[in-house]
mmCIF file of C-alpha atoms in Angstrom:
data_model
loop_
_atom_site.group_PDB
_atom_site.id
_atom_site.type_symbol
_atom_site.label_atom_id
_atom_site.label_comp_id
_atom_site.label_asym_id
_atom_site.label_seq_id
_atom_site.Cartn_x
_atom_site.Cartn_y
_atom_site.Cartn_z
ATOM 1 C CA MET A 281 34.535 20.022 -14.764
ATOM 2 C CA ARG A 282 33.161 16.689 -14.222
ATOM 3 C CA GLU A 283 30.882 14.709 -16.915
ATOM 4 C CA GLN A 284 27.370 14.726 -16.551
ATOM 5 C CA PRO A 285 25.195 12.712 -15.448
ATOM 6 C CA ALA A 286 27.849 10.503 -13.736
ATOM 7 C CA PHE A 287 28.628 13.669 -11.162
ATOM 8 C CA GLY A 288 25.052 14.015 -10.363
ATOM 9 C CA ARG A 289 24.691 10.163 -9.369
ATOM 10 C CA ARG A 290 28.099 10.027 -7.630
ATOM 11 C CA LEU A 291 26.802 13.379 -5.714
ATOM 12 C CA LYS A 292 23.486 11.869 -4.741
ATOM 13 C CA ALA A 293 24.983 8.648 -3.641
ATOM 14 C CA LEU A 294 27.440 10.242 -1.584
ATOM 15 C CA ARG A 295 24.850 12.481 0.270
ATOM 16 C CA ALA A 296 22.727 9.589 0.883
ATOM 17 C CA GLU A 297 25.641 7.480 2.427
ATOM 18 C CA ARG A 298 25.903 10.359 4.918
ATOM 19 C CA GLY A 299 22.215 10.838 5.363
ATOM 20 C CA LEU A 300 22.107 14.256 4.831
ATOM 21 C CA SER A 301 18.996 16.441 3.038
ATOM 22 C CA GLN A 302 19.626 18.780 0.103
ATOM 23 C CA SER A 303 19.476 21.776 2.180
ATOM 24 C CA ALA A 304 21.806 20.306 4.486
ATOM 25 C CA LEU A 305 24.541 19.642 1.899
ATOM 26 C CA ALA A 306 23.600 22.735 0.200
ATOM 27 C CA GLY A 307 24.582 24.775 3.341
ATOM 28 C CA GLU A 308 24.866 28.598 2.629
ATOM 29 C CA GLU A 309 26.946 29.095 -0.470
ATOM 30 C CA ILE A 310 24.406 27.143 -3.010
ATOM 31 C CA SER A 311 20.690 26.709 -3.431
ATOM 32 C CA THR A 312 18.788 23.273 -3.009
ATOM 33 C CA GLY A 313 17.425 23.976 -6.198
ATOM 34 C CA TYR A 314 20.779 24.393 -7.947
ATOM 35 C CA LEU A 315 21.912 21.286 -5.895
ATOM 36 C CA SER A 316 18.882 19.230 -7.357
ATOM 37 C CA ARG A 317 19.501 20.256 -10.701
ATOM 38 C CA LEU A 318 23.191 19.080 -10.384
ATOM 39 C CA GLU A 319 21.987 15.549 -8.893
ATOM 40 C CA SER A 320 19.513 15.003 -11.605
ATOM 41 C CA GLY A 321 22.490 15.769 -14.202
ATOM 42 C CA ALA A 322 20.675 19.006 -15.428
ATOM 43 C CA ARG A 323 23.665 21.249 -14.881
ATOM 44 C CA GLN A 324 27.203 21.129 -15.079
ATOM 45 C CA PRO A 325 29.318 21.814 -11.637
ATOM 46 C CA THR A 326 32.024 24.037 -11.611
ATOM 47 C CA ASP A 327 35.121 23.406 -9.958
ATOM 48 C CA ARG A 328 34.532 25.882 -6.951
ATOM 49 C CA VAL A 329 31.336 24.041 -6.417
ATOM 50 C CA ILE A 330 33.079 20.548 -6.667
ATOM 51 C CA THR A 331 35.595 21.815 -4.023
ATOM 52 C CA TYR A 332 32.850 23.012 -1.877
ATOM 53 C CA LEU A 333 30.263 19.849 -1.986
ATOM 54 C CA ALA A 334 33.782 17.849 -1.389
ATOM 55 C CA ARG A 335 34.274 19.959 1.802
ATOM 56 C CA GLN A 336 30.900 19.616 3.033
ATOM 57 C CA LEU A 337 30.534 15.918 2.456
ATOM 58 C CA GLY A 338 34.224 15.593 3.830
ATOM 59 C CA VAL A 339 35.774 13.831 0.812
ATOM 60 C CA GLU A 340 38.404 14.527 -1.854
ATOM 61 C CA PRO A 341 37.151 16.056 -5.326
ATOM 62 C CA ALA A 342 38.249 12.809 -6.879
ATOM 63 C CA ALA A 343 35.394 11.156 -4.871
ATOM 64 C CA PHE A 344 33.069 12.263 -7.681
ATOM 65 C CA GLU A 345 34.817 10.238 -10.199
ATOM 66 C CA GLU A 346 33.048 7.112 -11.098
ATOM 67 C CA ALA A 347 35.101 3.943 -11.418
ATOM 68 C CA PRO A 348 35.734 2.898 -15.026
ATOM 69 C CA HIS A 349 32.737 1.198 -16.375
ATOM 70 C CA SER A 350 33.245 -2.489 -17.175
ATOM 71 C CA GLY A 351 32.697 -2.757 -20.933
ATOM 72 C CA SER A 352 29.544 -4.766 -21.765
ATOM 73 C CA LEU A 353 26.336 -5.393 -20.203
ATOM 74 C CA ALA A 354 26.972 -8.929 -19.940
ATOM 75 C CA GLN A 355 30.516 -8.175 -18.090
ATOM 76 C CA ALA A 356 28.658 -5.841 -15.706
ATOM 77 C CA LEU A 357 25.538 -7.986 -15.014
ATOM 78 C CA SER A 358 28.246 -10.902 -14.096
ATOM 79 C CA LEU A 359 29.951 -8.835 -11.834
ATOM 80 C CA ALA A 360 26.869 -7.606 -9.876
ATOM 81 C CA MET A 361 24.972 -11.030 -9.832
ATOM 82 C CA SER A 362 28.191 -12.435 -8.186
ATOM 83 C CA SER A 363 28.880 -9.746 -5.566
ATOM 84 C CA ASP A 364 26.991 -7.981 -2.928
ATOM 85 C CA SER A 365 28.819 -4.719 -3.115
ATOM 86 C CA ASP A 366 26.731 -1.692 -4.055
ATOM 87 C CA GLU A 367 29.534 -0.402 -6.571
ATOM 88 C CA ALA A 368 29.130 -3.628 -8.734
ATOM 89 C CA THR A 369 25.187 -2.546 -9.056
ATOM 90 C CA GLU A 370 26.027 1.138 -9.445
ATOM 91 C CA ASN A 371 28.427 0.038 -12.360
ATOM 92 C CA LEU A 372 25.703 -1.935 -13.813
ATOM 93 C CA ILE A 373 23.435 0.667 -13.863
ATOM 94 C CA ALA A 374 25.806 3.192 -15.327
ATOM 95 C CA VAL A 375 26.446 0.594 -18.309
ATOM 96 C CA LEU A 376 22.746 -0.031 -18.652
ATOM 97 C CA GLU A 377 22.083 3.391 -19.363
ATOM 98 C CA ARG A 378 24.926 3.260 -22.449
ATOM 99 C CA ALA A 379 23.599 0.168 -23.614
ATOM 100 C CA ASP A 380 22.216 -0.111 -27.054
ATOM 101 C CA GLY A 381 21.249 -3.235 -29.078
ATOM 102 C CA GLU A 382 21.664 -5.538 -26.308
ATOM 103 C CA ASP A 383 19.709 -8.756 -26.050
ATOM 104 C CA ALA A 384 16.390 -7.702 -24.703
ATOM 105 C CA ILE A 385 16.635 -10.936 -21.950
ATOM 106 C CA LEU A 386 19.922 -9.653 -20.773
ATOM 107 C CA ARG A 387 18.382 -6.257 -20.676
ATOM 108 C CA TRP A 388 15.721 -7.506 -18.555
ATOM 109 C CA GLN A 389 17.728 -9.247 -16.075
ATOM 110 C CA ALA A 390 20.183 -5.834 -15.715
ATOM 111 C CA LEU A 391 16.787 -3.843 -15.336
ATOM 112 C CA TRP A 392 15.664 -6.287 -12.608
ATOM 113 C CA LEU A 393 18.758 -5.918 -10.418
ATOM 114 C CA ALA A 394 18.598 -1.937 -10.797
ATOM 115 C CA SER A 395 14.927 -1.871 -9.845
ATOM 116 C CA VAL A 396 15.712 -3.839 -6.665
ATOM 117 C CA HIS A 397 18.540 -1.624 -5.863
ATOM 118 C CA TRP A 398 16.490 1.512 -6.070
ATOM 119 C CA ARG A 399 13.628 0.121 -4.025
ATOM 120 C CA GLN A 400 16.188 -0.705 -1.016
ATOM 121 C CA ARG A 401 17.059 2.722 -1.108
ATOM 122 C CA GLY A 402 13.851 4.453 -1.283
ATOM 123 C CA GLU A 403 14.372 5.916 -5.047
ATOM 124 C CA ARG A 404 10.674 5.067 -6.315
ATOM 125 C CA GLY A 405 11.058 7.402 -9.436
ATOM 126 C CA GLU A 406 14.111 5.173 -10.499
ATOM 127 C CA GLU A 407 12.631 1.915 -9.540
ATOM 128 C CA GLN A 408 9.580 2.845 -11.378
ATOM 129 C CA ALA A 409 11.290 3.769 -14.470
ATOM 130 C CA CYS A 410 13.093 0.329 -14.520
ATOM 131 C CA LEU A 411 9.988 -1.298 -14.078
ATOM 132 C CA GLU A 412 7.970 0.294 -16.655
ATOM 133 C CA GLU A 413 10.787 -0.759 -18.958
ATOM 134 C CA LEU A 414 10.752 -4.535 -17.652
ATOM 135 C CA VAL A 415 6.876 -4.596 -18.203
ATOM 136 C CA ARG A 416 7.448 -3.406 -21.938
ATOM 137 C CA ILE A 417 10.393 -5.848 -22.353
ATOM 138 C CA ALA A 418 8.059 -8.746 -21.051
ATOM 139 C CA ASP A 419 5.345 -7.957 -23.161
ATOM 140 C CA GLU A 420 7.417 -7.655 -26.453
ATOM 141 C CA GLN A 421 9.033 -11.264 -25.454
ATOM 142 C CA ALA A 422 5.362 -12.645 -24.548
ATOM 143 C CA LEU A 423 6.843 -14.503 -21.736
ATOM 144 C CA PRO A 424 4.029 -14.819 -19.287
ATOM 145 C CA GLU A 425 6.053 -15.099 -16.031
ATOM 146 C CA LEU A 426 8.539 -12.106 -16.808
ATOM 147 C CA GLN A 427 4.916 -10.441 -17.502
ATOM 148 C CA CYS A 428 3.459 -11.083 -14.361
ATOM 149 C CA ARG A 429 6.506 -10.634 -12.063
ATOM 150 C CA ALA A 430 7.195 -7.135 -13.984
ATOM 151 C CA ARG A 431 3.377 -6.199 -13.234
ATOM 152 C CA SER A 432 3.466 -7.121 -9.728
ATOM 153 C CA HIS A 433 6.433 -5.387 -8.348
ATOM 154 C CA LEU A 434 5.249 -2.275 -10.530
ATOM 155 C CA ALA A 435 1.876 -2.201 -9.097
ATOM 156 C CA ARG A 436 3.743 -2.381 -5.458
ATOM 157 C CA SER A 437 5.673 0.502 -6.018
ATOM 158 C CA LEU A 438 2.739 2.433 -7.512
ATOM 159 C CA ARG A 439 0.966 1.518 -4.254
ATOM 160 C CA SER A 440 3.858 2.936 -2.237
ATOM 161 C CA THR A 441 3.726 6.280 -3.650
ATOM 162 C CA GLY A 442 0.176 6.585 -3.254
ATOM 163 C CA GLU A 443 -0.879 5.936 -6.887
ATOM 164 C CA VAL A 444 -3.517 3.295 -6.045
ATOM 165 C CA SER A 445 -6.001 3.601 -9.023
ATOM 166 C CA ARG A 446 -3.204 2.614 -11.508
ATOM 167 C CA ALA A 447 -1.767 0.082 -9.226
ATOM 168 C CA ILE A 448 -5.075 -1.591 -8.998
ATOM 169 C CA SER A 449 -5.258 -1.943 -12.769
ATOM 170 C CA ILE A 450 -1.735 -3.354 -13.233
ATOM 171 C CA ALA A 451 -2.307 -5.661 -9.929
ATOM 172 C CA VAL A 452 -5.632 -7.091 -11.947
ATOM 173 C CA ASP A 453 -3.649 -7.675 -14.842
ATOM 174 C CA ALA A 454 -0.693 -9.651 -13.079
ATOM 175 C CA HIS A 455 -3.324 -11.786 -11.335
ATOM 176 C CA ARG A 456 -5.160 -12.621 -14.496
ATOM 177 C CA LEU A 457 -1.897 -13.744 -16.388
ATOM 178 C CA ALA A 458 -0.874 -15.769 -13.587
ATOM 179 C CA LYS A 459 -4.411 -17.544 -13.612
ATOM 180 C CA ASN A 460 -4.666 -17.765 -17.757
ATOM 181 C CA ALA A 461 -1.157 -19.064 -17.949
ATOM 182 C CA ARG A 462 -1.382 -21.369 -14.800
ATOM 183 C CA LEU A 463 1.915 -19.990 -13.435
ATOM 184 C CA SER A 464 3.824 -21.332 -10.636
ATOM 185 C CA VAL A 465 2.475 -21.051 -7.078
ATOM 186 C CA SER A 466 5.235 -18.716 -6.459
ATOM 187 C CA ASP A 467 4.043 -16.342 -9.366
ATOM 188 C CA THR A 468 0.449 -16.767 -8.729
ATOM 189 C CA GLY A 469 1.027 -15.961 -4.784
ATOM 190 C CA GLY A 470 3.178 -12.880 -5.534
ATOM 191 C CA ALA A 471 0.453 -11.699 -7.915
ATOM 192 C CA LEU A 472 -2.163 -12.115 -5.130
ATOM 193 C CA LEU A 473 0.050 -10.694 -2.471
ATOM 194 C CA THR A 474 0.006 -7.534 -4.675
ATOM 195 C CA LEU A 475 -3.422 -7.475 -5.316
ATOM 196 C CA VAL A 476 -4.516 -7.718 -1.734
ATOM 197 C CA SER A 477 -2.050 -4.982 -0.870
ATOM 198 C CA VAL A 478 -3.546 -2.353 -3.069
ATOM 199 C CA GLU A 479 -7.095 -3.453 -2.848
ATOM 200 C CA ALA A 480 -6.783 -2.701 0.900
ATOM 201 C CA GLU A 481 -4.901 0.351 0.357
ATOM 202 C CA ALA A 482 -7.883 1.428 -2.010
ATOM 203 C CA GLY A 483 -10.231 0.558 0.655
ATOM 204 C CA ARG A 484 -11.800 -2.084 -1.365
ATOM 205 C CA LEU A 485 -11.811 -4.699 1.609
ATOM 206 C CA PRO A 486 -14.446 -7.108 0.374
ATOM 207 C CA ASP A 487 -12.215 -7.783 -2.697
ATOM 208 C CA ALA A 488 -9.052 -7.727 -0.681
ATOM 209 C CA ARG A 489 -10.887 -10.240 1.901
ATOM 210 C CA ALA A 490 -11.893 -12.643 -1.162
ATOM 211 C CA HIS A 491 -8.277 -12.503 -2.627
ATOM 212 C CA ALA A 492 -6.804 -12.821 0.808
ATOM 213 C CA ASP A 493 -8.889 -16.031 1.222
ATOM 214 C CA GLU A 494 -7.716 -17.283 -2.287
ATOM 215 C CA LEU A 495 -4.436 -16.508 -1.087
ATOM 216 C CA ALA A 496 -4.543 -18.421 2.186
ATOM 217 C CA GLU A 497 -5.801 -21.401 0.166
ATOM 218 C CA LEU A 498 -3.241 -21.393 -2.213
ATOM 219 C CA MET A 499 -0.566 -21.487 0.480
ATOM 220 C CA GLU A 500 -2.275 -24.085 2.510
ATOM 221 C CA GLY A 501 0.352 -26.310 4.013
ATOM 222 C CA ARG A 502 3.226 -24.559 2.693
ATOM 223 C CA SER A 503 6.142 -22.640 4.614
ATOM 224 C CA GLY A 504 8.705 -20.493 3.900
ATOM 225 C CA VAL A 505 9.149 -16.620 2.778
ATOM 226 C CA LEU A 506 5.903 -16.826 0.304
ATOM 227 C CA ALA A 507 3.582 -18.475 3.241
ATOM 228 C CA ALA A 508 5.023 -15.831 5.871
ATOM 229 C CA GLU A 509 4.072 -12.820 3.315
ATOM 230 C CA ALA A 510 0.544 -14.396 2.624
ATOM 231 C CA LEU A 511 -0.241 -14.479 6.632
ATOM 232 C CA TRP A 512 1.284 -10.757 6.674
ATOM 233 C CA SER A 513 -1.189 -9.773 3.827
ATOM 234 C CA VAL A 514 -4.328 -11.612 5.514
ATOM 235 C CA ALA A 515 -3.432 -9.880 8.634
ATOM 236 C CA THR A 516 -3.426 -6.533 6.954
ATOM 237 C CA VAL A 517 -6.786 -6.671 5.513
ATOM 238 C CA ARG A 518 -8.513 -8.040 8.955
ATOM 239 C CA PHE A 519 -6.775 -5.257 10.364
ATOM 240 C CA ARG A 520 -8.241 -2.875 8.016
ATOM 241 C CA GLN A 521 -11.665 -4.451 8.355
ATOM 242 C CA GLY A 522 -11.737 -3.786 12.301
ATOM 243 C CA ASP A 523 -10.575 -7.422 13.377
ATOM 244 C CA HIS A 524 -7.615 -6.218 15.116
ATOM 245 C CA GLU A 525 -7.180 -9.413 17.582
ATOM 246 C CA VAL A 526 -7.515 -11.655 14.413
ATOM 247 C CA ALA A 527 -5.025 -9.550 12.592
ATOM 248 C CA MET A 528 -2.304 -9.708 15.233
ATOM 249 C CA THR A 529 -2.985 -13.476 15.299
ATOM 250 C CA TYR A 530 -1.911 -14.026 11.811
ATOM 251 C CA LEU A 531 0.867 -11.783 12.032
ATOM 252 C CA GLU A 532 2.425 -13.503 14.956
ATOM 253 C CA ARG A 533 1.717 -16.644 13.035
ATOM 254 C CA ALA A 534 3.821 -15.053 10.038
ATOM 255 C CA MET A 535 6.770 -14.052 12.726
ATOM 256 C CA GLN A 536 6.515 -17.660 13.962
ATOM 257 C CA GLU A 537 6.692 -19.189 10.268
ATOM 258 C CA LEU A 538 9.690 -17.388 9.363
ATOM 259 C CA GLU A 539 13.169 -18.053 10.852
ATOM 260 C CA SER A 540 15.585 -14.938 10.780
ATOM 261 C CA ARG A 541 18.337 -17.132 8.929
ATOM 262 C CA VAL A 542 15.963 -17.606 6.058
ATOM 263 C CA ASP A 543 15.162 -13.963 5.487
ATOM 264 C CA LEU A 544 16.454 -11.388 7.840
ATOM 265 C CA THR A 545 15.034 -8.476 6.115
ATOM 266 C CA LEU A 546 11.549 -9.860 6.064
ATOM 267 C CA TRP A 547 11.904 -10.769 9.729
ATOM 268 C CA LEU A 548 12.852 -7.354 10.408
ATOM 269 C CA ARG A 549 9.792 -6.103 8.395
ATOM 270 C CA LEU A 550 7.459 -8.343 10.102
ATOM 271 C CA ARG A 551 8.356 -7.030 13.451
ATOM 272 C CA LEU A 552 8.016 -3.186 12.159
ATOM 273 C CA ALA A 553 4.312 -4.350 11.202
ATOM 274 C CA ALA A 554 3.607 -5.683 14.335
ATOM 275 C CA ALA A 555 4.806 -2.427 16.164
ATOM 276 C CA SER A 556 2.705 -0.576 13.813
ATOM 277 C CA LEU A 557 -0.578 -2.677 14.274
ATOM 278 C CA CYS A 558 0.137 -2.313 18.081
ATOM 279 C CA LEU A 559 0.151 1.546 17.862
ATOM 280 C CA GLN A 560 -2.983 1.471 15.720
ATOM 281 C CA ILE A 561 -4.793 -0.460 18.145
ATOM 282 C CA THR A 562 -7.102 1.245 21.044
ATOM 283 C CA PRO A 563 -5.673 1.476 23.302
ATOM 284 C CA PRO A 564 -2.362 1.086 22.195
ATOM 285 C CA ARG A 565 -0.129 -1.389 23.193
ATOM 286 C CA THR A 566 3.114 0.352 23.679
ATOM 287 C CA SER A 567 5.024 -2.343 25.937
ATOM 288 C CA HIS A 568 4.485 -4.733 23.105
ATOM 289 C CA CYS A 569 5.381 -2.271 20.389
ATOM 290 C CA ARG A 570 8.488 -1.382 22.152
ATOM 291 C CA GLU A 571 9.646 -5.360 22.348
ATOM 292 C CA TYR A 572 9.121 -5.613 18.613
ATOM 293 C CA LEU A 573 10.923 -2.007 17.741
ATOM 294 C CA GLU A 574 13.931 -3.594 19.874
ATOM 295 C CA ALA A 575 14.080 -6.732 18.285
ATOM 296 C CA ALA A 576 13.966 -4.963 14.678
ATOM 297 C CA ALA A 577 16.596 -2.590 15.900
ATOM 298 C CA GLY A 578 19.017 -5.410 16.419
ATOM 299 C CA ALA A 579 18.525 -7.024 13.015
ATOM 300 C CA LEU A 580 18.952 -2.999 11.387
ATOM 301 C CA SER A 581 22.614 -3.103 12.027
ATOM 302 C CA LEU A 582 22.947 -6.101 9.643
ATOM 303 C CA VAL A 583 20.397 -5.448 6.869
ATOM 304 C CA GLY A 584 19.868 -1.850 7.372
ATOM 305 C CA THR A 585 18.815 0.231 4.498
ATOM 306 C CA PRO A 586 17.710 3.761 4.365
ATOM 307 C CA VAL A 587 14.022 2.853 3.955
ATOM 308 C CA LEU A 588 14.338 0.569 7.040
ATOM 309 C CA CYS A 589 16.183 2.966 9.190
ATOM 310 C CA GLN A 590 13.326 5.656 8.392
ATOM 311 C CA GLU A 591 10.459 3.282 9.147
ATOM 312 C CA LEU A 592 12.267 2.401 12.417
ATOM 313 C CA LEU A 593 12.593 5.973 13.248
ATOM 314 C CA THR A 594 9.111 6.823 12.370
ATOM 315 C CA LEU A 595 7.614 4.129 14.485
ATOM 316 C CA GLN A 596 9.629 5.128 17.381
ATOM 317 C CA THR A 597 8.244 8.673 17.303
ATOM 318 C CA HIS A 598 4.736 7.222 17.146
ATOM 319 C CA LEU A 599 5.467 5.412 20.012
ATOM 320 C CA ALA A 600 7.067 8.373 21.899
ATOM 321 C CA PHE A 601 3.903 10.293 21.084
ATOM 322 C CA GLU A 602 1.780 7.482 22.489
ATOM 323 C CA GLU A 603 3.470 7.267 25.620
ATOM 324 C CA GLY A 604 3.241 10.832 26.305
ATOM 325 C CA ARG A 605 6.666 11.865 25.715
ATOM 326 C CA PHE A 606 5.807 14.777 23.429
ATOM 327 C CA ALA A 607 9.098 16.520 23.457
ATOM 328 C CA ALA A 608 10.927 13.317 22.253
ATOM 329 C CA ALA A 609 8.284 12.748 19.556
ATOM 330 C CA ARG A 610 8.857 16.192 17.988
ATOM 331 C CA ALA A 611 12.655 16.115 18.374
ATOM 332 C CA ALA A 612 12.483 12.673 16.335
ATOM 333 C CA TYR A 613 9.914 14.116 14.060
ATOM 334 C CA ASP A 614 12.273 17.150 13.251
ATOM 335 C CA GLU A 615 15.026 14.672 12.956
ATOM 336 C CA LEU A 616 12.932 12.867 10.184
ATOM 337 C CA SER A 617 11.938 15.637 8.517
ATOM 338 C CA GLY A 618 15.707 17.072 8.014
ATOM 339 C CA HIS A 619 16.041 14.310 5.621
ATOM 340 C CA ASP A 620 14.504 12.837 2.164
ATOM 341 C CA LEU A 621 11.827 10.809 3.395
ATOM 342 C CA ARG A 622 11.995 7.442 1.659
ATOM 343 C CA LEU A 623 8.695 6.289 3.418
ATOM 344 C CA SER A 624 5.555 4.762 1.668
ATOM 345 C CA TYR A 625 2.842 7.103 0.914
ATOM 346 C CA ARG A 626 0.615 5.669 3.975
ATOM 347 C CA ASP A 627 3.635 6.091 6.303
ATOM 348 C CA ARG A 628 4.487 9.386 5.187
ATOM 349 C CA ILE A 629 0.876 10.860 5.678
ATOM 350 C CA ARG A 630 0.478 8.981 9.178
ATOM 351 C CA LEU A 631 4.025 10.892 10.062
ATOM 352 C CA HIS A 632 2.313 14.213 8.769
ATOM 353 C CA ILE A 633 -0.776 13.465 11.042
ATOM 354 C CA LEU A 634 1.380 12.896 13.851
ATOM 355 C CA ASP A 635 2.914 16.274 13.244
ATOM 356 C CA CYS A 636 -0.547 17.853 13.231
ATOM 357 C CA ARG A 637 -1.214 16.049 16.369
ATOM 358 C CA LEU A 638 1.818 17.505 18.181
ATOM 359 C CA MET A 639 0.818 20.986 16.704
ATOM 360 C CA LEU A 640 -2.496 20.736 18.622
ATOM 361 C CA ARG A 641 -0.911 20.062 21.965
ATOM 362 C CA GLU A 642 1.855 22.930 21.340
ATOM 363 C CA GLY A 643 -1.143 25.395 20.895
ATOM 364 C CA ARG A 644 -0.770 25.903 17.081
ATOM 365 C CA GLU A 645 -4.609 24.730 16.483
ATOM 366 C CA GLU A 646 -5.268 27.003 13.444
ATOM 367 C CA GLU A 647 -2.026 25.608 11.391
ATOM 368 C CA ALA A 648 -2.811 21.881 12.592
ATOM 369 C CA ILE A 649 -6.381 22.109 11.347
ATOM 370 C CA ARG A 650 -5.305 23.688 7.967
ATOM 371 C CA ARG A 651 -2.738 20.979 7.554
ATOM 372 C CA LEU A 652 -5.151 18.242 8.452
ATOM 373 C CA LYS A 653 -7.721 19.413 5.755
ATOM 374 C CA GLU A 654 -4.945 19.268 3.340
ATOM 375 C CA LEU A 655 -3.856 15.947 4.080
ATOM 376 C CA GLY A 656 -7.652 14.752 4.017
ATOM 377 C CA GLU A 657 -8.222 16.151 0.892
ATOM 378 C CA GLU A 658 -4.890 14.482 -0.545
ATOM 379 C CA ALA A 659 -5.781 11.208 0.704
ATOM 380 C CA ARG A 660 -9.178 11.396 -0.923
ATOM 381 C CA GLN A 661 -7.821 12.496 -4.264
ATOM 382 C CA GLU A 662 -5.387 9.440 -4.297
ATOM 383 C CA SER A 663 -8.626 7.242 -3.509
ATOM 384 C CA ASN A 664 -7.094 5.998 -0.196
ATOM 385 C CA ILE A 665 -10.433 5.909 1.694
ATOM 386 C CA ASP A 666 -9.578 4.526 4.986
ATOM 387 C CA LEU A 667 -6.576 6.849 5.194
ATOM 388 C CA ALA A 668 -8.848 9.879 4.299
ATOM 389 C CA ALA A 669 -11.592 8.489 6.790
ATOM 390 C CA GLU A 670 -8.475 8.546 9.459
ATOM 391 C CA ILE A 671 -7.719 11.914 8.654
ATOM 392 C CA TRP A 672 -11.223 13.203 9.142
ATOM 393 C CA ARG A 673 -11.599 11.605 12.181
ATOM 394 C CA ILE A 674 -8.793 13.340 14.077
ATOM 395 C CA LEU A 675 -9.762 16.821 12.376
ATOM 396 C CA ALA A 676 -13.382 16.251 13.853
ATOM 397 C CA GLU A 677 -11.931 15.537 17.128
ATOM 398 C CA ALA A 678 -9.420 18.371 17.072
ATOM 399 C CA LEU A 679 -12.230 20.758 16.150
ATOM 400 C CA GLU A 680 -14.623 19.446 18.818
ATOM 401 C CA ASP A 681 -11.349 20.112 21.590
ATOM 402 C CA VAL A 682 -11.241 23.545 20.028
ATOM 403 C CA HIS A 683 -14.541 24.390 20.411
ATOM 404 C CA ARG A 684 -14.964 23.111 24.030
ATOM 405 C CA ASP A 685 -11.952 25.031 25.213
ATOM 406 C CA ARG A 686 -12.725 28.280 23.829
ATOM 407 C CA PRO A 687 -15.539 29.331 26.466
ATOM 408 C CA VAL A 688 -12.772 28.135 29.137
ATOM 409 C CA ARG A 689 -10.570 30.657 27.430
ATOM 410 C CA ARG A 690 -12.868 33.271 27.183
ATOM 411 C CA GLY A 691 -13.731 32.836 30.639
ATOM 412 C CA ARG A 692 -10.237 33.309 31.717
ATOM 413 C CA SER A 693 -9.615 36.209 29.622
ATOM 414 C CA ALA A 694 -12.725 37.810 31.359
ATOM 415 C CA ALA A 695 -11.408 37.022 34.579
ATOM 416 C CA LYS A 696 -8.016 38.752 33.938
ATOM 417 C CA LYS A 697 -9.846 41.930 32.965
#
């Protein structure tokens, strides 16, 4: 037997490293429900299950045993901050779970590192749990900088999972804290970046435009990472307002602003964003999209995370569809759906929309229409207005195509008789 929750944590990490879904790892001998409970620590594994899972993962049973944890939280934090290894951060998280009565600021630093670790892996539930505690500690310490930073990151995480209404409330608080306490340009800019992104996601475009202008004014004459992110944020708002050419201009400026040696991950994400915009413009700029994706793929080998890998494959799937390579698009979609999707809420919904568009081409009209209705209602309930509008537009076009084709089909059936 192995101790829980350490076994489940290690099992989940090994599965993620190999890019396996829960169903692929479970195979035919155990259920995905049982595997999920093992990973959450709710069930204790038997020796037979451990042997089976080790065989499925291609490891020895000893691989499930976590390395001994470095004693104190201070020691584990020092090791994690001075190392780029995942093992050091995972050790910190394990020590953090057991730490009790530690200095609040020390715990805050450890939780911050843990939240970054979970975000990079697309584990939004774990990330948000860390960020909720970060907000609580920051409030207890009454430190405006920490209060602002924790809220900004929590709002971003909530936006990515579709919890837009709560994200707006928290982002507004972060912005208010930054202004009232007259925080640094970095903290104020970070709060504005978050506020603009959640307002745009919720379809509150006039508010997003006003705050984007405020952000642009704040960043005037500055360069570097925050300036590039500000330009990206302005581009997003302009695109949602329908100013596609202006949006692309801002995004191109952001890419020119940031050299890869300064922040390769952001450099990569900007190119993924540019590729996404190219596909959403009418008509899609597929050649430009391909160029951006090829550049991003080159950087992915150096800074690739599970989230970034899925984002790249998702855009490659959309590109295949727009280029008329429908079989390739279906194969790529099936590959993505075989894994635990770690995409943002918007990207997941748009991927499901693409699946529906493929269904329509495959003659599965009723299934596609039913699924589009479900997606539209889900987006509406999450207050994601512009995404819901996109879904309803595609649904209307699908219904129009179906009604137009029906007389043709009836005519062909009559001719056969």
